[in-house]
GROMACS .gro file of C-alpha atoms in nm:
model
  305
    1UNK     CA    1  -0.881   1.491   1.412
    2UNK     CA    2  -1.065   1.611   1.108
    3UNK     CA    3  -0.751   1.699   0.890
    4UNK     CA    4  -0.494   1.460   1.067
    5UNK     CA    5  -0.558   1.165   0.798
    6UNK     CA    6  -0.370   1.393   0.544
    7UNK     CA    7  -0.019   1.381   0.709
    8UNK     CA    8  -0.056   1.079   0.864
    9UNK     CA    9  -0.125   0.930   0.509
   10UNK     CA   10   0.161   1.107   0.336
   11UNK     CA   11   0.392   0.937   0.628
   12UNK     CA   12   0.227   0.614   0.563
   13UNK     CA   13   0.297   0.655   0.171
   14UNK     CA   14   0.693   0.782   0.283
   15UNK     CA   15   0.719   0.433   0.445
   16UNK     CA   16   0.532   0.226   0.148
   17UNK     CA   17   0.784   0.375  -0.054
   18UNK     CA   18   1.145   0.289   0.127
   19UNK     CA   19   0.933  -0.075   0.210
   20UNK     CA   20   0.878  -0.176  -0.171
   21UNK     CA   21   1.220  -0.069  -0.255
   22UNK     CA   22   1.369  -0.251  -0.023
   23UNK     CA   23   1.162  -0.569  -0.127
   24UNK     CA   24   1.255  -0.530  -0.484
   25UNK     CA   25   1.589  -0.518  -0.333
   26UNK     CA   26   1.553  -0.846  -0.131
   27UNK     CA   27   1.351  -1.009  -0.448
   28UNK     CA   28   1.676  -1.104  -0.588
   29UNK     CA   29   1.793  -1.306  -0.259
   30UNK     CA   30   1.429  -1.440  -0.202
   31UNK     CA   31   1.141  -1.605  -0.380
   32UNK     CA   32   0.798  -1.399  -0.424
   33UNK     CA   33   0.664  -1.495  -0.105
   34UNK     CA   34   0.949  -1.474   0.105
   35UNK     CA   35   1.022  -1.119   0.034
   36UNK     CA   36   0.646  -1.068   0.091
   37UNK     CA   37   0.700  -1.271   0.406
   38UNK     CA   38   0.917  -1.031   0.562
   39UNK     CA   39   0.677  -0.781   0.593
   40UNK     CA   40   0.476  -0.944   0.821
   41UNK     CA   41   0.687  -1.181   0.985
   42UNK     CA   42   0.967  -0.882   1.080
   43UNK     CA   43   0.640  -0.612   1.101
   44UNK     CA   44   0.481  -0.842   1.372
   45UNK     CA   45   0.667  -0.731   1.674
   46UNK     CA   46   0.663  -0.427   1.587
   47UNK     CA   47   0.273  -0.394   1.519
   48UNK     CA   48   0.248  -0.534   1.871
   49UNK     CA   49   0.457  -0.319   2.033
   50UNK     CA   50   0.275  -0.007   1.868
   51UNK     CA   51  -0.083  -0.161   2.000
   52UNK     CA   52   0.041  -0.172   2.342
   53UNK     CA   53   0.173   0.202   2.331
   54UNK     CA   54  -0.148   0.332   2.211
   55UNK     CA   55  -0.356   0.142   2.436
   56UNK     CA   56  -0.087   0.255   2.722
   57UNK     CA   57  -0.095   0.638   2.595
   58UNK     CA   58  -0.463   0.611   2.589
   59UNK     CA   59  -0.549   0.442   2.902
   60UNK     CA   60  -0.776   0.233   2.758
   61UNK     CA   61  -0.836  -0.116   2.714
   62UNK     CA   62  -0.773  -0.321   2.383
   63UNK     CA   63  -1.105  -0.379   2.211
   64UNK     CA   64  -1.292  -0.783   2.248
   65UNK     CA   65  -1.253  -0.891   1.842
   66UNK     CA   66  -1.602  -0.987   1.792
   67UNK     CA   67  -1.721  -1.193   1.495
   68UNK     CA   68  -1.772  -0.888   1.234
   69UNK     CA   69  -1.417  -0.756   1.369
   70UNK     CA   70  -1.259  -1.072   1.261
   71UNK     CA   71  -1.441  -1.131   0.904
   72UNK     CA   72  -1.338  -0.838   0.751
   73UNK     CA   73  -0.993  -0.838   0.902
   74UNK     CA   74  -0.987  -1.194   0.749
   75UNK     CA   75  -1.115  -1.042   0.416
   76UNK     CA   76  -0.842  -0.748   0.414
   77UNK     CA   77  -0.520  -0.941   0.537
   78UNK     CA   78  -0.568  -1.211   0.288
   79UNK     CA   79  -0.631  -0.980   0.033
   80UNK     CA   80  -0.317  -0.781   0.153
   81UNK     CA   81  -0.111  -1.098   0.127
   82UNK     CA   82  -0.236  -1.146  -0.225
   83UNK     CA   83  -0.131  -0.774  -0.324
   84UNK     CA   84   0.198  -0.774  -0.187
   85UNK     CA   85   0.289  -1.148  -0.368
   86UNK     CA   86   0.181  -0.930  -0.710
   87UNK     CA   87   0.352  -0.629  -0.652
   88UNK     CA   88   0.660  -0.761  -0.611
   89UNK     CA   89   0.602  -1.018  -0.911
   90UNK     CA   90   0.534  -0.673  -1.146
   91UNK     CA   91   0.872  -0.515  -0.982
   92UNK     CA   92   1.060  -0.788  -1.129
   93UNK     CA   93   0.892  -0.723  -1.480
   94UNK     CA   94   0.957  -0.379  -1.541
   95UNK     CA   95   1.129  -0.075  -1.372
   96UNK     CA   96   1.103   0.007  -1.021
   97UNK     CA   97   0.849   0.285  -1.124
   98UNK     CA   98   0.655   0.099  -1.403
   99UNK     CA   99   0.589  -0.180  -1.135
  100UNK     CA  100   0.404   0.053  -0.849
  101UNK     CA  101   0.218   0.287  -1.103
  102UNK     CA  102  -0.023   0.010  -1.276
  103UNK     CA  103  -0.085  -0.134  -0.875
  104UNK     CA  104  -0.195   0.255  -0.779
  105UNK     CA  105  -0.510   0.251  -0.987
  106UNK     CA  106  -0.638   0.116  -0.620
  107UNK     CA  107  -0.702   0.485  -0.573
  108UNK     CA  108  -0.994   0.392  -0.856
  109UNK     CA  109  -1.076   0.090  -0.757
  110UNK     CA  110  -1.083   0.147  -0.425
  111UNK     CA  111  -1.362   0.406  -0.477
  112UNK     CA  112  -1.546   0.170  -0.629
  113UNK     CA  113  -1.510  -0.088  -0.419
  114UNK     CA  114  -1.560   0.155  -0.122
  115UNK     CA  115  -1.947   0.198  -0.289
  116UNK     CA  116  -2.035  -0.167  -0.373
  117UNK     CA  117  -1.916  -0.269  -0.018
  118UNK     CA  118  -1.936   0.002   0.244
  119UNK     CA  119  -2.176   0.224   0.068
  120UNK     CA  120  -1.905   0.564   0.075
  121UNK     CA  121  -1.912   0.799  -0.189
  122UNK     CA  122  -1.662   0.998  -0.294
  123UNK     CA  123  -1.781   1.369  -0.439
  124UNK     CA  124  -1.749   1.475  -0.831
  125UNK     CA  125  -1.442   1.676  -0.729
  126UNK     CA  126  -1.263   1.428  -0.594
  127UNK     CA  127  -1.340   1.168  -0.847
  128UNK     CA  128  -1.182   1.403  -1.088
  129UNK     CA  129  -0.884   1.450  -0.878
  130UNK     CA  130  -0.847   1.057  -0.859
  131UNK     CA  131  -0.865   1.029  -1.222
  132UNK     CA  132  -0.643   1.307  -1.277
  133UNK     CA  133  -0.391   1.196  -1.023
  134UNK     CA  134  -0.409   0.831  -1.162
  135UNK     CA  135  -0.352   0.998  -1.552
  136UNK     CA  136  -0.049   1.151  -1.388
  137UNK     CA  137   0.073   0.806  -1.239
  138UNK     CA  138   0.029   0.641  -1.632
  139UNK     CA  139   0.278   0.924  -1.774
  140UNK     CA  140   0.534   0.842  -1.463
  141UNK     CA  141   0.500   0.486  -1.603
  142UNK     CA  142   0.621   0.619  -1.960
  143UNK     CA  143   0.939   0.582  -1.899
  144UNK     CA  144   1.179   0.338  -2.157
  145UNK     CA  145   0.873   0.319  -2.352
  146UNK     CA  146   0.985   0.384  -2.728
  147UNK     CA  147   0.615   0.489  -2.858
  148UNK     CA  148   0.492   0.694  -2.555
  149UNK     CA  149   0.111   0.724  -2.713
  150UNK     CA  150   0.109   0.376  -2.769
  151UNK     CA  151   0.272   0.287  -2.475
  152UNK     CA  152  -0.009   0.550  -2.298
  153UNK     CA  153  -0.312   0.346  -2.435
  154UNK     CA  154  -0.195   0.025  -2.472
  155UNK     CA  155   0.014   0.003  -2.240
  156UNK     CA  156  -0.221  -0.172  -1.973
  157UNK     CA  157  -0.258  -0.458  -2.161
  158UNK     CA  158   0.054  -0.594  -2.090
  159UNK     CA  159   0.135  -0.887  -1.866
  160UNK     CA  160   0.313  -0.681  -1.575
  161UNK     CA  161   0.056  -0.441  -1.594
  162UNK     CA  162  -0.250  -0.616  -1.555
  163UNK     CA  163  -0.040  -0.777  -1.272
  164UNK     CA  164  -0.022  -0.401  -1.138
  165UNK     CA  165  -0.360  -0.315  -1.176
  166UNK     CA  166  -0.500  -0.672  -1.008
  167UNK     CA  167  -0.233  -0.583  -0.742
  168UNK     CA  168  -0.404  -0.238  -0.702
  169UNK     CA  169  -0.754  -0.386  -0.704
  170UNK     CA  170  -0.655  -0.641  -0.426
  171UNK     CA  171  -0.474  -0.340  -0.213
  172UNK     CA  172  -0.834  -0.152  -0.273
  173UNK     CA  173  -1.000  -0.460  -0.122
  174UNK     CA  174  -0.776  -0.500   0.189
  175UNK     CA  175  -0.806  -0.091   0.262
  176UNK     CA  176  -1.218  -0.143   0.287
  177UNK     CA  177  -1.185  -0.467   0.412
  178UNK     CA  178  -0.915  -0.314   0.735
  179UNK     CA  179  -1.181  -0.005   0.761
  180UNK     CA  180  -1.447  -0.198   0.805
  181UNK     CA  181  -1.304  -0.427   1.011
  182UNK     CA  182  -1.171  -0.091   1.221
  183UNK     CA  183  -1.507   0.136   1.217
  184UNK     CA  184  -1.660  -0.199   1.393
  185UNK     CA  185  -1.453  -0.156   1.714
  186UNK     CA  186  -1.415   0.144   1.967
  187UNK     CA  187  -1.529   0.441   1.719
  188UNK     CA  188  -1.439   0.647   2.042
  189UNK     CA  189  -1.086   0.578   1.979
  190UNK     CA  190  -1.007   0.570   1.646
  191UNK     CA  191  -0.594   0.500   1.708
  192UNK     CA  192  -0.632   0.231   1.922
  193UNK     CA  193  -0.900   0.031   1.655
  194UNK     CA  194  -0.660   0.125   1.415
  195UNK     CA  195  -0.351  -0.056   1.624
  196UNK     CA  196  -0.577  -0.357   1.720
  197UNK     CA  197  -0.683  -0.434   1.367
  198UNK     CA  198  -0.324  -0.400   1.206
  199UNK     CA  199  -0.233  -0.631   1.519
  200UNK     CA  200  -0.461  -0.931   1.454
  201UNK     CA  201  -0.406  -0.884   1.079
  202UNK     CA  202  -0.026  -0.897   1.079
  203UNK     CA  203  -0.083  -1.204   1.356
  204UNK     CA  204  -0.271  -1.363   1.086
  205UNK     CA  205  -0.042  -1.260   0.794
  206UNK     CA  206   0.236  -1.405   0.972
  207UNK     CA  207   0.078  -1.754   1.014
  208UNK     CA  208  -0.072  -1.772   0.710
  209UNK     CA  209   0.227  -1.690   0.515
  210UNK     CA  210   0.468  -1.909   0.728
  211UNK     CA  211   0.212  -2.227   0.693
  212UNK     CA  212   0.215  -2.170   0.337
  213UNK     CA  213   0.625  -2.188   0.332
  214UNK     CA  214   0.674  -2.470   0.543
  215UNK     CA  215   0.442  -2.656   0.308
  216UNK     CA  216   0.529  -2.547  -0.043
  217UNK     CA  217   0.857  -2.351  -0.004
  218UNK     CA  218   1.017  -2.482   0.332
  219UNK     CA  219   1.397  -2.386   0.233
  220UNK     CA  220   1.291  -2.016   0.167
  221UNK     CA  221   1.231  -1.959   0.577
  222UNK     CA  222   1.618  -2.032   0.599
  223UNK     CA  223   1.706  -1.757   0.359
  224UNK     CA  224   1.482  -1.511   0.534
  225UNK     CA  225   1.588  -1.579   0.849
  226UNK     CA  226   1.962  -1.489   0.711
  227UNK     CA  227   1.855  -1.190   0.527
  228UNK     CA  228   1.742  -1.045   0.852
  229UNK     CA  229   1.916  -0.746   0.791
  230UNK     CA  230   1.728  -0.615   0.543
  231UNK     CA  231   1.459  -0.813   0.640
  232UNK     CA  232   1.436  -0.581   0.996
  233UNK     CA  233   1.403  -0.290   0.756
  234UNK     CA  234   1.128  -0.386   0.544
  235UNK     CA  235   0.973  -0.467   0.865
  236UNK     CA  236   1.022  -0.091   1.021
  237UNK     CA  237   0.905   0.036   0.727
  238UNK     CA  238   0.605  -0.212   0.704
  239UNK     CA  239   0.491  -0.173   1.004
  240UNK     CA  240   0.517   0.187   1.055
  241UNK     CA  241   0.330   0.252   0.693
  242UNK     CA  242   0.063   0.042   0.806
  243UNK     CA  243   0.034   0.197   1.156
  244UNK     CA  244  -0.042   0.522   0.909
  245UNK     CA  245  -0.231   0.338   0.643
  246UNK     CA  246  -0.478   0.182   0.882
  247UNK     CA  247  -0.526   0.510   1.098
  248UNK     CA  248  -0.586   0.703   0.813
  249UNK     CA  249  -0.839   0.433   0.683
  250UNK     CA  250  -1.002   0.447   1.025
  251UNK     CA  251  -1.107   0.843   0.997
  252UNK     CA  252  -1.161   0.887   0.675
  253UNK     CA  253  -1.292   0.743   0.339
  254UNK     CA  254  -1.083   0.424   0.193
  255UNK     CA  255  -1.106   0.630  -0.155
  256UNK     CA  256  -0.934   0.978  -0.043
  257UNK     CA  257  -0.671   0.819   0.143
  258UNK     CA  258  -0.559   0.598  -0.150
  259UNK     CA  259  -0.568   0.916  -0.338
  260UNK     CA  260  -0.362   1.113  -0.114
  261UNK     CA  261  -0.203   0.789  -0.124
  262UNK     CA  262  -0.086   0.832  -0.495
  263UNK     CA  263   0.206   1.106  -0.359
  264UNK     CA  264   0.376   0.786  -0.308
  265UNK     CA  265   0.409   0.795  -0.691
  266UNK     CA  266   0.679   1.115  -0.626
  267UNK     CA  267   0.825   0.972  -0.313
  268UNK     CA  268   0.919   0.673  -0.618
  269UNK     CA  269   0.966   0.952  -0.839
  270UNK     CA  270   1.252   1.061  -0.641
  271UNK     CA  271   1.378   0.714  -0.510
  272UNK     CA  272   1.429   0.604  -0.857
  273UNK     CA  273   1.624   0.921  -0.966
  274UNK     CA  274   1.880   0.912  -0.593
  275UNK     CA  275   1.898   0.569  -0.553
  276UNK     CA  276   1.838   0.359  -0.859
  277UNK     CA  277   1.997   0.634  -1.045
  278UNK     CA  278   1.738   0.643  -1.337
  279UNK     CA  279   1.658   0.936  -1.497
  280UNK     CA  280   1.345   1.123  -1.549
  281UNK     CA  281   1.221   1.189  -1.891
  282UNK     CA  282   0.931   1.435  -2.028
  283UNK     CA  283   0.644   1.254  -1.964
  284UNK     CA  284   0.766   1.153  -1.622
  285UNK     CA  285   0.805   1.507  -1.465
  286UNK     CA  286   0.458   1.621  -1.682
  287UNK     CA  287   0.352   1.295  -1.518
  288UNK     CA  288   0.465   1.444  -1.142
  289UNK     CA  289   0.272   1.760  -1.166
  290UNK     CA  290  -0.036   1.622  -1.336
  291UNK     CA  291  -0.043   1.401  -1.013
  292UNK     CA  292   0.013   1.681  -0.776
  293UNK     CA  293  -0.260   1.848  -0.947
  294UNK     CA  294  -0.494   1.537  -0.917
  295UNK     CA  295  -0.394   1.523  -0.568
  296UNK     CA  296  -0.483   1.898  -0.484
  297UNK     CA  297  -0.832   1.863  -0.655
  298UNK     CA  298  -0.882   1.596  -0.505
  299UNK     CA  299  -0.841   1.751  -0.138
  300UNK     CA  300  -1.071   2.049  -0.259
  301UNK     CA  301  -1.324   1.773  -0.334
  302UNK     CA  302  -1.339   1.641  -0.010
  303UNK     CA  303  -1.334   1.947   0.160
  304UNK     CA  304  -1.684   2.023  -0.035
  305UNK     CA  305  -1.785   1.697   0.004
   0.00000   0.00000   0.00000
């Protein structure tokens, strides 16, 4: 189990991927929040159905939700809700790749966040190889920009990107928040806390998000309900990415994963070039293999960590 967070994150970042570009997708049909409520409400069933397999494969019986369970599943699914509602919001600002790079300084800020909270540190290796690999996200973001160095510094400052980057600090928040909320059940059996907490959280998700609709945006349920198509999709992928994202969470440090994480930035990479047919400049490819690099230190720093 020692090395199985790494592929099980890069599935869960494969699945991110296809999941945010089919929400950008359904963004034009649907408000903010009803794109972000497909997710969960088209994830739920399927979150279920994965608890029961694991608990079936593993012969074991789902974990009581006790009091500290709850709170910081609570504290990560709300937070999760909140990231989502921005992430789409900066997709509709900029390009599809400009909009994910500011939200994946979560690798950052999730190492912080990880030490304020939890107490986890993350070696001097592997905060180079976050840095590095979040240096290499920036120059993906580069692209369309007419002043590049400008664009490089400054760039930040703008309103979709600070959305990004709160979006990124939120998604930070939710990973401690669903580890926490994970390491506080069975330990023993890491996959099945892993399927119980993405269970209660999408249960909440769901309800929280549909209460919210009902109230403030009660015609949007119709249009998600007939955008089901796409909506079953985004679902899938949801569902499945979070299966990985929470597992991964579970055996290893919030701040590695969301590093490992950042290969989602060439998973994008390549979505953007084969199906949004936009084409890579300079700093976008020097951007690709700076990340890579970031990425690779990174793993060396945790292996001597």
């Amino acid at each position: 189990m020692e090395w199985a967070w790494i592929p099980i994150t890069i599935w869960a970042a494969a699945c991110q991927t296809l999941r945010t570009g089919l929400q950008k997708h359904l963004k034009g049909r649907l408000s903010t929040n009803g794109a972000s409520f497909t997710r969960f409400v088209y994830g739920m069933p399927l979150a279920l159905l994965y608890l029961l397999l694991v608990a079936q494969i593993s012969q074991a019986t789902i974990p009581a939700a006790q009091p500290e369970f709850l709170a910081w599943m609570a504290f990560g699914a709300v937070a999760q809700i909140l990231a989502t509602n921005l992430l789409i919001l900066a997709l509709t600002l900029r390009n599809f790749v400009v909009g994910t790079a500011y939200s994946k300084t979560e690798a950052i800020q999730a190492a912080i966040f990880g030490v304020l909270l939890l107490g986890e540190t993350v070696s001097q290796l592997g905060v180079a190889g976050i840095l590095l690999g979040t240096v290499g996200v920036m120059l993906i973001s580069l692209k369309h920009s007419d002043n590049k160095l400008r664009a490089f510094l400054l760039g930040w400052t703008e309103r979709s990107a600070l959305i990004g980057i709160a979006s990124g600090g939120l998604f930070a928040v939710s990973a401690i928040g669903f580890r926490a909320a994970s390491l506080s059940l069975d330990a023993a059996n890491i996959p099945l806390a892993a399927a119980t907490t993405l269970a209660y959280a999408t249960i909440l998700q769901t309800t929280l998000m549909l209460a919210y609709l009902l109230l403030r945006e009660p015609g949007e349920l119709g249009r998600v309900a007939a955008a089901w198509r796409p909506g079953l999709l985004v679902g899938f992928t949801s569902a499945a990415g979070s299966a990985g994202w929470f597992t991964a969470m579970a055996l290893q440090v919030a701040a590695y994963v969301r590093m490992l994480g950042l290969v989602e930035m060439v998973f994008t990479f390549l979505l953007s070039y084969f199906a949004f047919r936009e084409k890579p400049g300079q700093a976008e490819i020097a951007g690709v293999l700076i990340l890579l690099a970031g990425i690779a230190l990174g793993l060396i720093g945790r292996l001597s960590h």
